[in-house]
Coordinates of C-alpha atoms in Angstrom, one line a residue:
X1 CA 0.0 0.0 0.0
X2 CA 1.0 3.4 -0.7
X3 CA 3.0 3.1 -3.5
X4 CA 1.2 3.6 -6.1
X5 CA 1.9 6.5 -8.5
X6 CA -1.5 8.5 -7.7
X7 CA -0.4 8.5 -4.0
X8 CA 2.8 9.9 -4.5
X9 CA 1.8 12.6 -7.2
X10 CA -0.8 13.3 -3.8
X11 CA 1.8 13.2 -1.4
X12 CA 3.8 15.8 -3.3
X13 CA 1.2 17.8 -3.8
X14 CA -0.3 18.4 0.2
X15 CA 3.8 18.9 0.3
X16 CA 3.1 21.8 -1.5
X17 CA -0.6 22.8 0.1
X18 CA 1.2 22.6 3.4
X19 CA 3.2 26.1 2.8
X20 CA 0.5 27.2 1.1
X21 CA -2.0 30.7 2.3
X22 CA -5.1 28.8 1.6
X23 CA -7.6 29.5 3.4
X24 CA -8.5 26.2 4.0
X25 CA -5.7 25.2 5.7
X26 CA -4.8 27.7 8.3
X27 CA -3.7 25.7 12.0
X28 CA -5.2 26.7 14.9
X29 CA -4.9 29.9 16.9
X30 CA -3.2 30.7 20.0
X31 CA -6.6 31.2 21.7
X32 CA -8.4 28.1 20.4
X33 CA -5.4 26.1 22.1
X34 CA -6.5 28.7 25.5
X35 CA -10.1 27.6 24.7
X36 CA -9.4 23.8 24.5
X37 CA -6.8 23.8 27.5
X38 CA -10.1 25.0 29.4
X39 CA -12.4 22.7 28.2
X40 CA -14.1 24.7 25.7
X41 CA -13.3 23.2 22.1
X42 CA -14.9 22.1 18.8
X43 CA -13.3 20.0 15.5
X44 CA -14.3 19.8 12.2
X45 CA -14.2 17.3 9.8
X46 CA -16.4 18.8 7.0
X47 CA -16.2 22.3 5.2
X48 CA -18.3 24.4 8.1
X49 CA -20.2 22.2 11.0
X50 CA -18.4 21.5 14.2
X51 CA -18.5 17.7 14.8
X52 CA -20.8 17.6 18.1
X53 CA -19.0 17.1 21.4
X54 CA -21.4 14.7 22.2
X55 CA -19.9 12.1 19.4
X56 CA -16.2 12.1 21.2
X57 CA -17.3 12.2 24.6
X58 CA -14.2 13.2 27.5
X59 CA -11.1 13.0 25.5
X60 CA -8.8 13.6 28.5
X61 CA -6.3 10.9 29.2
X62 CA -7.9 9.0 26.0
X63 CA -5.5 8.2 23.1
X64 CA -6.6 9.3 19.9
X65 CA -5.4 9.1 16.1
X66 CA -5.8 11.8 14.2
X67 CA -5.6 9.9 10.3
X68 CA -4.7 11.7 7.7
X69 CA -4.9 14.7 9.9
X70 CA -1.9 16.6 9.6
X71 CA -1.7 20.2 9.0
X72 CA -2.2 21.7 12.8
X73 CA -6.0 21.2 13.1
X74 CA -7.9 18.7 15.1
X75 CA -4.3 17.5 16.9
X76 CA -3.0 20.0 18.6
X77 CA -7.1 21.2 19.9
X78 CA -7.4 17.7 21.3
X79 CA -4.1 17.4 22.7
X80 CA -4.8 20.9 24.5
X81 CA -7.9 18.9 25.8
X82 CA -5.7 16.4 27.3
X83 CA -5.5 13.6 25.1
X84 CA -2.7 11.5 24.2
X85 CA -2.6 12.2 20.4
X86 CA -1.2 10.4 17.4
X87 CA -1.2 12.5 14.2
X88 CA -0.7 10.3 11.2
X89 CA -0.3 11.5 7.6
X90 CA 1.5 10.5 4.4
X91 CA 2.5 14.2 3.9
X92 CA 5.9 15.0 6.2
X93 CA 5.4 19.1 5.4
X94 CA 1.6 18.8 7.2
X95 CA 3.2 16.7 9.7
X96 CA 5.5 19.6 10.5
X97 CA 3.0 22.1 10.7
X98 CA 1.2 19.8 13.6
X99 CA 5.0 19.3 15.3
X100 CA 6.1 23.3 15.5
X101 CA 2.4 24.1 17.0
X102 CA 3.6 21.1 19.8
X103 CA 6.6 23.2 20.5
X104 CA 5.1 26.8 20.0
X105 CA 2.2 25.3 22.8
X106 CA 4.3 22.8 24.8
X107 CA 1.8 20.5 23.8
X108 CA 2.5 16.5 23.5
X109 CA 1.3 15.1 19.3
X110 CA 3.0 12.4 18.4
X111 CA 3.1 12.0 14.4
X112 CA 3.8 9.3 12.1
X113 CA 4.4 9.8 8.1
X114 CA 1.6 6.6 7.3
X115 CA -0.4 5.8 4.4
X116 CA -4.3 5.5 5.9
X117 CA -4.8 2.7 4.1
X118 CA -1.9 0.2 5.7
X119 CA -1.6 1.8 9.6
X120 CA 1.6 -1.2 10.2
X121 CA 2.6 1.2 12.8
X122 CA 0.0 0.6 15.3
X123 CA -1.1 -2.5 16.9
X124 CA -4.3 -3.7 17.3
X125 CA -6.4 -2.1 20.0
X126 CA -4.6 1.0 20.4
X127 CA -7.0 3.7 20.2
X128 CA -10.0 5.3 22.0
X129 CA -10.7 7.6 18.8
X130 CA -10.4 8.1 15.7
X131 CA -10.7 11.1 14.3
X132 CA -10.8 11.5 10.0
X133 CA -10.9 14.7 8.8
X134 CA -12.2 14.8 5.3
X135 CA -9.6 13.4 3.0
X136 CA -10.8 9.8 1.5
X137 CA -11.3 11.5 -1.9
X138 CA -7.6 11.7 -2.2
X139 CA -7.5 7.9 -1.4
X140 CA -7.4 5.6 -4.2
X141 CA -9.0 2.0 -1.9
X142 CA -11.6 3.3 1.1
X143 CA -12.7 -0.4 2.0
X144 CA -8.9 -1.0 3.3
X145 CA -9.3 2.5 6.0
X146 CA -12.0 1.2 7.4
X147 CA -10.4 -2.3 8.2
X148 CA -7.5 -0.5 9.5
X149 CA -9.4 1.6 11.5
X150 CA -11.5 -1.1 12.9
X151 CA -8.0 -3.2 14.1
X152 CA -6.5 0.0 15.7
X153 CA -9.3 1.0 17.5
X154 CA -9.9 -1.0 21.0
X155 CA -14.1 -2.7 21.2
X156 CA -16.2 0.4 21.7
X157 CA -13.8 2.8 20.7
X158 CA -15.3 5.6 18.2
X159 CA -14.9 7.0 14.7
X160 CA -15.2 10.3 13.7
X161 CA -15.2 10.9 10.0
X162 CA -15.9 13.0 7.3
X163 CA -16.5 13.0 3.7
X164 CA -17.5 14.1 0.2
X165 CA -20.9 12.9 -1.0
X166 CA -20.2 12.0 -4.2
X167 CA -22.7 13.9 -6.1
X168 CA -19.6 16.6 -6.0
X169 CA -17.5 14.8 -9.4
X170 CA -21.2 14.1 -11.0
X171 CA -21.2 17.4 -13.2
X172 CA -18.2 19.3 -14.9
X173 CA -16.4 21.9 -12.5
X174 CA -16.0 24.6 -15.1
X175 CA -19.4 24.4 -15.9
X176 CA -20.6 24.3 -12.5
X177 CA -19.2 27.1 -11.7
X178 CA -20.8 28.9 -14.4
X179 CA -24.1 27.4 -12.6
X180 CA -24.7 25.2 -15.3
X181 CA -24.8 21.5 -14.1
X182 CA -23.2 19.7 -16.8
X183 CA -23.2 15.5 -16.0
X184 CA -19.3 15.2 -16.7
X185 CA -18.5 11.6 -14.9
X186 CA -20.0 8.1 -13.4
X187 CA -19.0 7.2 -9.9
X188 CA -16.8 5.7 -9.3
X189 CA -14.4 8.0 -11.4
X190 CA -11.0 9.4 -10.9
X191 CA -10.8 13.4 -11.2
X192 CA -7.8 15.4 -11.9
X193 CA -7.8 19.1 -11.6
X194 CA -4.9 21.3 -13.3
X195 CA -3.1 21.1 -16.0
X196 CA 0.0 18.3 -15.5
X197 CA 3.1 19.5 -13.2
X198 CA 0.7 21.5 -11.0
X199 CA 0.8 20.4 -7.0
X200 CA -2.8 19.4 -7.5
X201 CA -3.9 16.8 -6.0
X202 CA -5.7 13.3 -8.1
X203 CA -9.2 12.7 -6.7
X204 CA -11.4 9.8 -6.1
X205 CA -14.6 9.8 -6.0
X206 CA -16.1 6.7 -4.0
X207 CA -19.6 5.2 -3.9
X208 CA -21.9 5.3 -0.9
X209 CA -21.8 1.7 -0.6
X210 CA -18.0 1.6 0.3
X211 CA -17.6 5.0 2.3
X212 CA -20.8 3.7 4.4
X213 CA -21.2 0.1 3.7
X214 CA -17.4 0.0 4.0
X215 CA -17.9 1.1 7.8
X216 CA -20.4 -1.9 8.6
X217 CA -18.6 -4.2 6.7
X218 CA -15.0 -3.7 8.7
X219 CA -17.2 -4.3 12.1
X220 CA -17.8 -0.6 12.6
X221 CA -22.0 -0.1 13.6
X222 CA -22.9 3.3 12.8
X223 CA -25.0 5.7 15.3
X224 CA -25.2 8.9 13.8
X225 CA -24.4 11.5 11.5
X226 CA -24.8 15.1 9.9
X227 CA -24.4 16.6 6.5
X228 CA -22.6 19.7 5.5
X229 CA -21.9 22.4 2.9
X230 CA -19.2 24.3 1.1
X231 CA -18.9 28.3 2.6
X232 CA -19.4 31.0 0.2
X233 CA -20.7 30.9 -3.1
X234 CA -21.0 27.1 -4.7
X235 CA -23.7 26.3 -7.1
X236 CA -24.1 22.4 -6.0
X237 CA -24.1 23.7 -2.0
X238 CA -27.4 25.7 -2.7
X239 CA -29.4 22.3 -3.9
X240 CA -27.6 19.8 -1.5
X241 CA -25.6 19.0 1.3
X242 CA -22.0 18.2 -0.1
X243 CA -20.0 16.8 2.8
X244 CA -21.2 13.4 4.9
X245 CA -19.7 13.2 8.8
X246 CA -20.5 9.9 10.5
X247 CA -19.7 8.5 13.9
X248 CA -19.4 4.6 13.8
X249 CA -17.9 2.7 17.1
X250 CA -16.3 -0.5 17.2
X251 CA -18.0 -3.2 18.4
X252 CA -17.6 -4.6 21.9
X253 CA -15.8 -8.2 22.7
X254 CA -18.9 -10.3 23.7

């Protein structure tokens, strides 16, 4: 696993993203760490909705995996809360960004340059949480996530996870920013954005079946979730919810 050309064109290209301005990928503030430290914190996984607190429960003391999480986000928030986070990501440049917030906050993140898809690092029943910030549509397999998910995290433990709905590689971008809805592709389909030799990263879109179905069928029993939309101005946002965050837990040992 991991290997594969489309992962390493990917990998290179979040190498890039990770010095990038955009505004999607700013780390956390100096007062959200304050906030967190003092019990009062939220994390996304989607585009806009905070995951309720409800879904993770006390995270103090509890040891958490943020996959494919790196870029200063959900890790260093939860490890102000007083978890024992793991940041794991195949990009080393978002890795870093999670590392100098730990020193900058004299906070404890461990991270781990992993592919999500083959987690050899960890042994079985090592976490409390997981927590999946949206990224399986740079993923070329989701079925093998879930099963690695499912070993690392201890009976009962939780998932947190967000995704694309794949209605969002249904219609031609160029066109659907134009607001015309143009059917470009069939799902399952492979997009790439940019012209070749720009740090764009290949995306995958993945059927319902194996984003949800792919939960159930690693031994993951799903109790809840919530849908979400792009900010600003996107034509697809005004007619449907675009993002899918789910909370699945493992089951027990009976």
């Amino acid at each position: 696993m991991g290997s594969d050309k489309s992962t390493e064109l990917n990998r290179r290209a979040w190498d890039s993203i990770a010095v990038s301005e955009s505004k999607w990928f700013q780390p956390v503030t100096a007062d959200q760490i304050t906030r967190a430290r003092n019990g009062d914190w939220l994390i996304s996984v989607t585009a806009t909705l905070p995951v309720p607190r409800e879904w993770m429960g006390e995270v103090r003391d509890r040891d958490v995996l943020c996959l494919a999480g790196g870029g200063g986000h959900q890790g260093p928030i939860l490890a102000a809360a007083g978890a024992r986070v793991t940041v794991a990501d195949f990009s080393s440049n978002q890795l870093a960004i999670d590392d100098a917030i730990a020193r900058q906050f004299d906070l404890v993140i461990t991270t781990l340059v992993a592919d999500m898809r083959s987690l050899d690092g960890f042994a079985d029943n090592t976490f409390d949480l997981v927590v999946n910030p949206c990224s399986l549509n740079f993923c070329p397999e989701v079925n093998p996530v879930w099963q690695e998910v499912a070993r690392v995290l201890r009976p009962g433990g939780v998932l947190v996870t967000g995704f694309l709905n794949p209605i969002n590689y249904l219609f031609d971008p160029v066109a659907l920013e134009r607001g015309r809805f143009v059917v470009a592709n069939q799902i399952p389909c492979t997009v790439v954005y940019g012209e070749p030799g720009d740090p764009v990263p290949v995306e995958f879109a993945h059927e319902l079946g194996d984003l949800l179905g792919g939960q159930l069928r690693a031994g993951l029993v799903l109790t809840n979730l919530f849908e979400d939309r792009w900010g600003g101005h996107d034509p697809l946002s005004k007619r449907i919810a675009v993002f899918i965050a789910t909370r699945a837990v493992k089951r027990p040992i009976t």
